[in-house]
């Protein structure tokens, strides 16, 4: 049976509710309507002027409102009508310490009063210096050099350029290729997009940056049982050998792969990849844009799986998304060729290491340490997982996978055979029903079919049993109904 993972079908990268259904919103509870802006005005302006990312904007019209989120508090956000939603996705895997943290605003205000902006091009300023030192102290092994960016795509783009520049600086002039995994999402700028393994995101923008090489991911749910558990790691070596090792600059992998739905590594996977990279002089980049800052219960996802990358890319949770911030964290050996004589890494962004973003980053780490959020995730990931596992009795739930506060449920047409939904069915399931219905019932999570259809959860790190219960109270009836609807949709005669 062909898996959609193999053919990389995708109709849209969007996770947004109305991109699926054009759901019309119930009015907010009495007395809780939005105070200043009349909602209709915001709706009209949103439809007229705002270009939403990865969104089918044609889905919004007079009957189908744009979801407008106006306020956040802890694990919850509120729309323009005052309706409350459990933010089961931390916005986009990023508001790790939860919403409404006034102290992050205070840190920003203090920094703006002191120095609103200065650059990291030939200059330094205290927040960038302090945050670089703090990140280096938390990062594994010798990852002591921090190059700030404004987000994840910039971090990935920069890491690939750094890998190429590193090899050239050492006289290894031909290493430019980047190996990444199928279905993985590494961002959208041209270099990062080349690493991204999602064909529908790549195809409209081809030709991409030369040098992208894609290998299998670790989705063992779709493997035959007799497959060697480390075959996906070995496939990386095959690809490097096929390409010619002296042309390959780096391998980039997420600790847990987001695209396709939270694919965890097999035991020993990263250790095998590390050996392969070392054998061929290839750098290992750990793309932890999602999987750092407590998402997996550790500062960095590579710690959880016990491997040492040459470079980590991060963003999102580094500031809990209260300001745009990302970073490339490089090992001392990677930085060494650029630290003497007239050498430099000829690369930079105006806003990389913005002082306000760095001040927020420092305050964000303070919160994580004070509230022991890594420990909280490790203590609560079990109950979170158990809640999701309990949904396996539903006919539509094929697999539950992930780690920490980063999990996916794969939806299947037939549990026994693992038969997946075809494109039309998936469109009907996700956009015709699930995403709108989950949102209508007050749960924000991601429904996605960049591989096989999944529902994905990535709650703020402060979430606990109360939120897990709420998630189940929405998921169970909605997935039950989804199952029944798909049965009817696929076999209309039974309706
Ligand atoms: C692993 C990974 N890398 C890179 C990116 C791109 O980050 P950004 O959207 O901040 O550019 C993402 C975004 O989700 C990501 O998950």
PDB file of N, CA and C and ligand atoms in Angstrom, residues 53-54 92-93 149-156 184-189 192 196 252-259 286-291 313-316 325-326 406 446 450, ligand 1:
ATOM      1  N   UNK A  53       0.098  34.093   6.248  1.00  0.00           N
ATOM      2  CA  UNK A  53       1.098  33.143   5.762  1.00  0.00           C
ATOM      3  C   UNK A  53       0.492  31.755   5.590  1.00  0.00           C
ATOM      4  N   UNK A  54       0.908  31.068   4.551  1.00  0.00           N
ATOM      5  CA  UNK A  54       0.455  29.694   4.304  1.00  0.00           C
ATOM      6  C   UNK A  54      -1.057  29.567   4.472  1.00  0.00           C
ATOM      7  N   UNK A  92       2.765  28.460  17.566  1.00  0.00           N
ATOM      8  CA  UNK A  92       3.376  27.654  16.498  1.00  0.00           C
ATOM      9  C   UNK A  92       4.623  27.005  17.100  1.00  0.00           C
ATOM     10  N   UNK A  93       4.391  26.187  18.141  1.00  0.00           N
ATOM     11  CA  UNK A  93       5.452  25.471  18.870  1.00  0.00           C
ATOM     12  C   UNK A  93       6.438  26.463  19.511  1.00  0.00           C
ATOM     13  N   UNK A 149      20.144  35.278  14.931  1.00  0.00           N
ATOM     14  CA  UNK A 149      19.338  35.564  13.742  1.00  0.00           C
ATOM     15  C   UNK A 149      17.973  36.048  14.233  1.00  0.00           C
ATOM     16  N   UNK A 150      17.076  36.308  13.283  1.00  0.00           N
ATOM     17  CA  UNK A 150      15.740  36.752  13.691  1.00  0.00           C
ATOM     18  C   UNK A 150      14.725  35.614  13.730  1.00  0.00           C
ATOM     19  N   UNK A 151      15.120  34.419  13.318  1.00  0.00           N
ATOM     20  CA  UNK A 151      14.165  33.312  13.333  1.00  0.00           C
ATOM     21  C   UNK A 151      14.809  32.041  12.826  1.00  0.00           C
ATOM     22  N   UNK A 152      13.961  31.033  12.590  1.00  0.00           N
ATOM     23  CA  UNK A 152      14.452  29.706  12.261  1.00  0.00           C
ATOM     24  C   UNK A 152      15.009  29.578  10.853  1.00  0.00           C
ATOM     25  N   UNK A 153      14.298  30.133   9.860  1.00  0.00           N
ATOM     26  CA  UNK A 153      14.794  30.002   8.482  1.00  0.00           C
ATOM     27  C   UNK A 153      16.160  30.667   8.361  1.00  0.00           C
ATOM     28  N   UNK A 154      16.291  31.830   8.963  1.00  0.00           N
ATOM     29  CA  UNK A 154      17.588  32.524   8.937  1.00  0.00           C
ATOM     30  C   UNK A 154      18.660  31.694   9.632  1.00  0.00           C
ATOM     31  N   UNK A 155      18.288  30.999  10.687  1.00  0.00           N
ATOM     32  CA  UNK A 155      19.270  30.170  11.403  1.00  0.00           C
ATOM     33  C   UNK A 155      19.730  29.020  10.508  1.00  0.00           C
ATOM     34  N   UNK A 156      18.770  28.368   9.846  1.00  0.00           N
ATOM     35  CA  UNK A 156      19.126  27.240   8.970  1.00  0.00           C
ATOM     36  C   UNK A 156      19.956  27.729   7.784  1.00  0.00           C
ATOM     37  N   UNK A 184      10.766  16.694   6.083  1.00  0.00           N
ATOM     38  CA  UNK A 184      11.198  17.621   7.146  1.00  0.00           C
ATOM     39  C   UNK A 184      10.981  19.068   6.710  1.00  0.00           C
ATOM     40  N   UNK A 185      10.626  19.903   7.673  1.00  0.00           N
ATOM     41  CA  UNK A 185      10.462  21.338   7.418  1.00  0.00           C
ATOM     42  C   UNK A 185      11.631  22.068   8.075  1.00  0.00           C
ATOM     43  N   UNK A 186      12.393  22.789   7.255  1.00  0.00           N
ATOM     44  CA  UNK A 186      13.524  23.548   7.802  1.00  0.00           C
ATOM     45  C   UNK A 186      13.412  25.029   7.485  1.00  0.00           C
ATOM     46  N   UNK A 187      12.258  25.468   6.977  1.00  0.00           N
ATOM     47  CA  UNK A 187      12.083  26.889   6.697  1.00  0.00           C
ATOM     48  C   UNK A 187      11.870  27.161   5.226  1.00  0.00           C
ATOM     49  N   UNK A 188      11.739  28.441   4.896  1.00  0.00           N
ATOM     50  CA  UNK A 188      11.253  28.817   3.566  1.00  0.00           C
ATOM     51  C   UNK A 188      12.174  29.723   2.755  1.00  0.00           C
ATOM     52  N   UNK A 189      13.229  30.284   3.350  1.00  0.00           N
ATOM     53  CA  UNK A 189      14.157  31.062   2.522  1.00  0.00           C
ATOM     54  C   UNK A 189      14.860  30.058   1.598  1.00  0.00           C
ATOM     55  N   UNK A 192      17.128  27.369   3.165  1.00  0.00           N
ATOM     56  CA  UNK A 192      16.355  26.559   4.114  1.00  0.00           C
ATOM     57  C   UNK A 192      15.312  25.724   3.368  1.00  0.00           C
ATOM     58  N   UNK A 196      14.333  21.789   3.245  1.00  0.00           N
ATOM     59  CA  UNK A 196      12.968  21.313   3.498  1.00  0.00           C
ATOM     60  C   UNK A 196      12.627  20.188   2.521  1.00  0.00           C
ATOM     61  N   UNK A 252      21.573  17.849   8.095  1.00  0.00           N
ATOM     62  CA  UNK A 252      20.737  18.605   9.044  1.00  0.00           C
ATOM     63  C   UNK A 252      19.516  17.772   9.422  1.00  0.00           C
ATOM     64  N   UNK A 253      19.324  17.583  10.724  1.00  0.00           N
ATOM     65  CA  UNK A 253      18.260  16.721  11.237  1.00  0.00           C
ATOM     66  C   UNK A 253      17.642  17.364  12.475  1.00  0.00           C
ATOM     67  N   UNK A 254      16.344  17.190  12.641  1.00  0.00           N
ATOM     68  CA  UNK A 254      15.703  17.593  13.900  1.00  0.00           C
ATOM     69  C   UNK A 254      15.766  16.417  14.885  1.00  0.00           C
ATOM     70  N   UNK A 255      15.892  16.690  16.166  1.00  0.00           N
ATOM     71  CA  UNK A 255      15.848  15.593  17.158  1.00  0.00           C
ATOM     72  C   UNK A 255      14.552  14.779  17.015  1.00  0.00           C
ATOM     73  N   UNK A 256      13.413  15.478  16.972  1.00  0.00           N
ATOM     74  CA  UNK A 256      12.129  14.852  16.634  1.00  0.00           C
ATOM     75  C   UNK A 256      11.619  15.612  15.421  1.00  0.00           C
ATOM     76  N   UNK A 257      11.355  14.898  14.332  1.00  0.00           N
ATOM     77  CA  UNK A 257      10.989  15.591  13.082  1.00  0.00           C
ATOM     78  C   UNK A 257       9.537  16.040  13.117  1.00  0.00           C
ATOM     79  N   UNK A 258       9.348  17.319  12.900  1.00  0.00           N
ATOM     80  CA  UNK A 258       8.008  17.884  12.924  1.00  0.00           C
ATOM     81  C   UNK A 258       7.194  17.463  11.699  1.00  0.00           C
ATOM     82  N   UNK A 259       7.724  17.758  10.497  1.00  0.00           N
ATOM     83  CA  UNK A 259       6.986  17.468   9.267  1.00  0.00           C
ATOM     84  C   UNK A 259       6.690  15.981   9.146  1.00  0.00           C
ATOM     85  N   UNK A 286      22.060  20.035  14.136  1.00  0.00           N
ATOM     86  CA  UNK A 286      20.824  19.633  14.800  1.00  0.00           C
ATOM     87  C   UNK A 286      19.865  20.817  14.729  1.00  0.00           C
ATOM     88  N   UNK A 287      18.805  20.666  13.941  1.00  0.00           N
ATOM     89  CA  UNK A 287      17.851  21.770  13.782  1.00  0.00           C
ATOM     90  C   UNK A 287      16.836  21.699  14.922  1.00  0.00           C
ATOM     91  N   UNK A 288      17.069  22.527  15.922  1.00  0.00           N
ATOM     92  CA  UNK A 288      16.261  22.493  17.138  1.00  0.00           C
ATOM     93  C   UNK A 288      15.392  23.739  17.250  1.00  0.00           C
ATOM     94  N   UNK A 289      14.939  24.207  16.109  1.00  0.00           N
ATOM     95  CA  UNK A 289      14.062  25.382  16.108  1.00  0.00           C
ATOM     96  C   UNK A 289      12.821  25.098  16.966  1.00  0.00           C
ATOM     97  N   UNK A 290      12.328  23.869  16.906  1.00  0.00           N
ATOM     98  CA  UNK A 290      11.225  23.476  17.791  1.00  0.00           C
ATOM     99  C   UNK A 290      11.752  22.746  19.029  1.00  0.00           C
ATOM    100  N   UNK A 291      12.723  21.829  18.829  1.00  0.00           N
ATOM    101  CA  UNK A 291      13.048  20.842  19.868  1.00  0.00           C
ATOM    102  C   UNK A 291      14.036  21.316  20.924  1.00  0.00           C
ATOM    103  N   UNK A 313      20.834  24.763  15.341  1.00  0.00           N
ATOM    104  CA  UNK A 313      20.017  25.913  14.955  1.00  0.00           C
ATOM    105  C   UNK A 313      18.815  25.960  15.890  1.00  0.00           C
ATOM    106  N   UNK A 314      18.489  27.158  16.353  1.00  0.00           N
ATOM    107  CA  UNK A 314      17.354  27.293  17.264  1.00  0.00           C
ATOM    108  C   UNK A 314      16.620  28.599  16.974  1.00  0.00           C
ATOM    109  N   UNK A 315      15.415  28.736  17.512  1.00  0.00           N
ATOM    110  CA  UNK A 315      14.605  29.961  17.377  1.00  0.00           C
ATOM    111  C   UNK A 315      13.406  29.789  18.317  1.00  0.00           C
ATOM    112  N   UNK A 316      12.245  30.233  17.914  1.00  0.00           N
ATOM    113  CA  UNK A 316      10.974  30.021  18.620  1.00  0.00           C
ATOM    114  C   UNK A 316      11.077  30.166  20.147  1.00  0.00           C
ATOM    115  N   UNK A 325      13.528  35.910  17.378  1.00  0.00           N
ATOM    116  CA  UNK A 325      14.917  35.626  17.735  1.00  0.00           C
ATOM    117  C   UNK A 325      15.262  34.186  17.340  1.00  0.00           C
ATOM    118  N   UNK A 326      16.436  34.011  16.818  1.00  0.00           N
ATOM    119  CA  UNK A 326      16.943  32.676  16.515  1.00  0.00           C
ATOM    120  C   UNK A 326      18.445  32.692  16.715  1.00  0.00           C
ATOM    121  N   UNK A 406       5.502  17.384  22.683  1.00  0.00           N
ATOM    122  CA  UNK A 406       5.517  17.494  21.226  1.00  0.00           C
ATOM    123  C   UNK A 406       5.066  16.144  20.668  1.00  0.00           C
ATOM    124  N   UNK A 446      -2.797  21.435  15.594  1.00  0.00           N
ATOM    125  CA  UNK A 446      -2.517  21.459  14.163  1.00  0.00           C
ATOM    126  C   UNK A 446      -3.073  20.205  13.500  1.00  0.00           C
ATOM    127  N   UNK A 450       0.885  16.992   5.527  1.00  0.00           N
ATOM    128  CA  UNK A 450       2.101  17.102   4.725  1.00  0.00           C
ATOM    129  C   UNK A 450       2.714  15.725   4.505  1.00  0.00           C
TER     130      UNK A 450
HETATM  131  C1  LIG B   1      12.789  22.639  12.454  1.00  0.00           C
HETATM  132  C2  LIG B   1      12.489  23.977  11.876  1.00  0.00           C
HETATM  133  N1  LIG B   1      13.450  24.648  11.235  1.00  0.00           N
HETATM  134  C3  LIG B   1      13.238  25.869  10.719  1.00  0.00           C
HETATM  135  C4  LIG B   1      12.004  26.482  10.821  1.00  0.00           C
HETATM  136  C5  LIG B   1      11.777  27.843  10.230  1.00  0.00           C
HETATM  137  O1  LIG B   1      11.606  28.761  11.251  1.00  0.00           O
HETATM  138  P1  LIG B   1      10.947  30.199  10.981  1.00  0.00           P
HETATM  139  O2  LIG B   1       9.516  29.975  10.663  1.00  0.00           O
HETATM  140  O3  LIG B   1      11.187  30.944  12.272  1.00  0.00           O
HETATM  141  O4  LIG B   1      11.695  30.820   9.843  1.00  0.00           O
HETATM  142  C6  LIG B   1      10.974  25.814  11.489  1.00  0.00           C
HETATM  143  C7  LIG B   1       9.654  26.432  11.630  1.00  0.00           C
HETATM  144  O5  LIG B   1       8.716  25.872  12.110  1.00  0.00           O
HETATM  145  C8  LIG B   1      11.215  24.530  12.027  1.00  0.00           C
HETATM  146  O6  LIG B   1      10.260  23.852  12.663  1.00  0.00           O
END
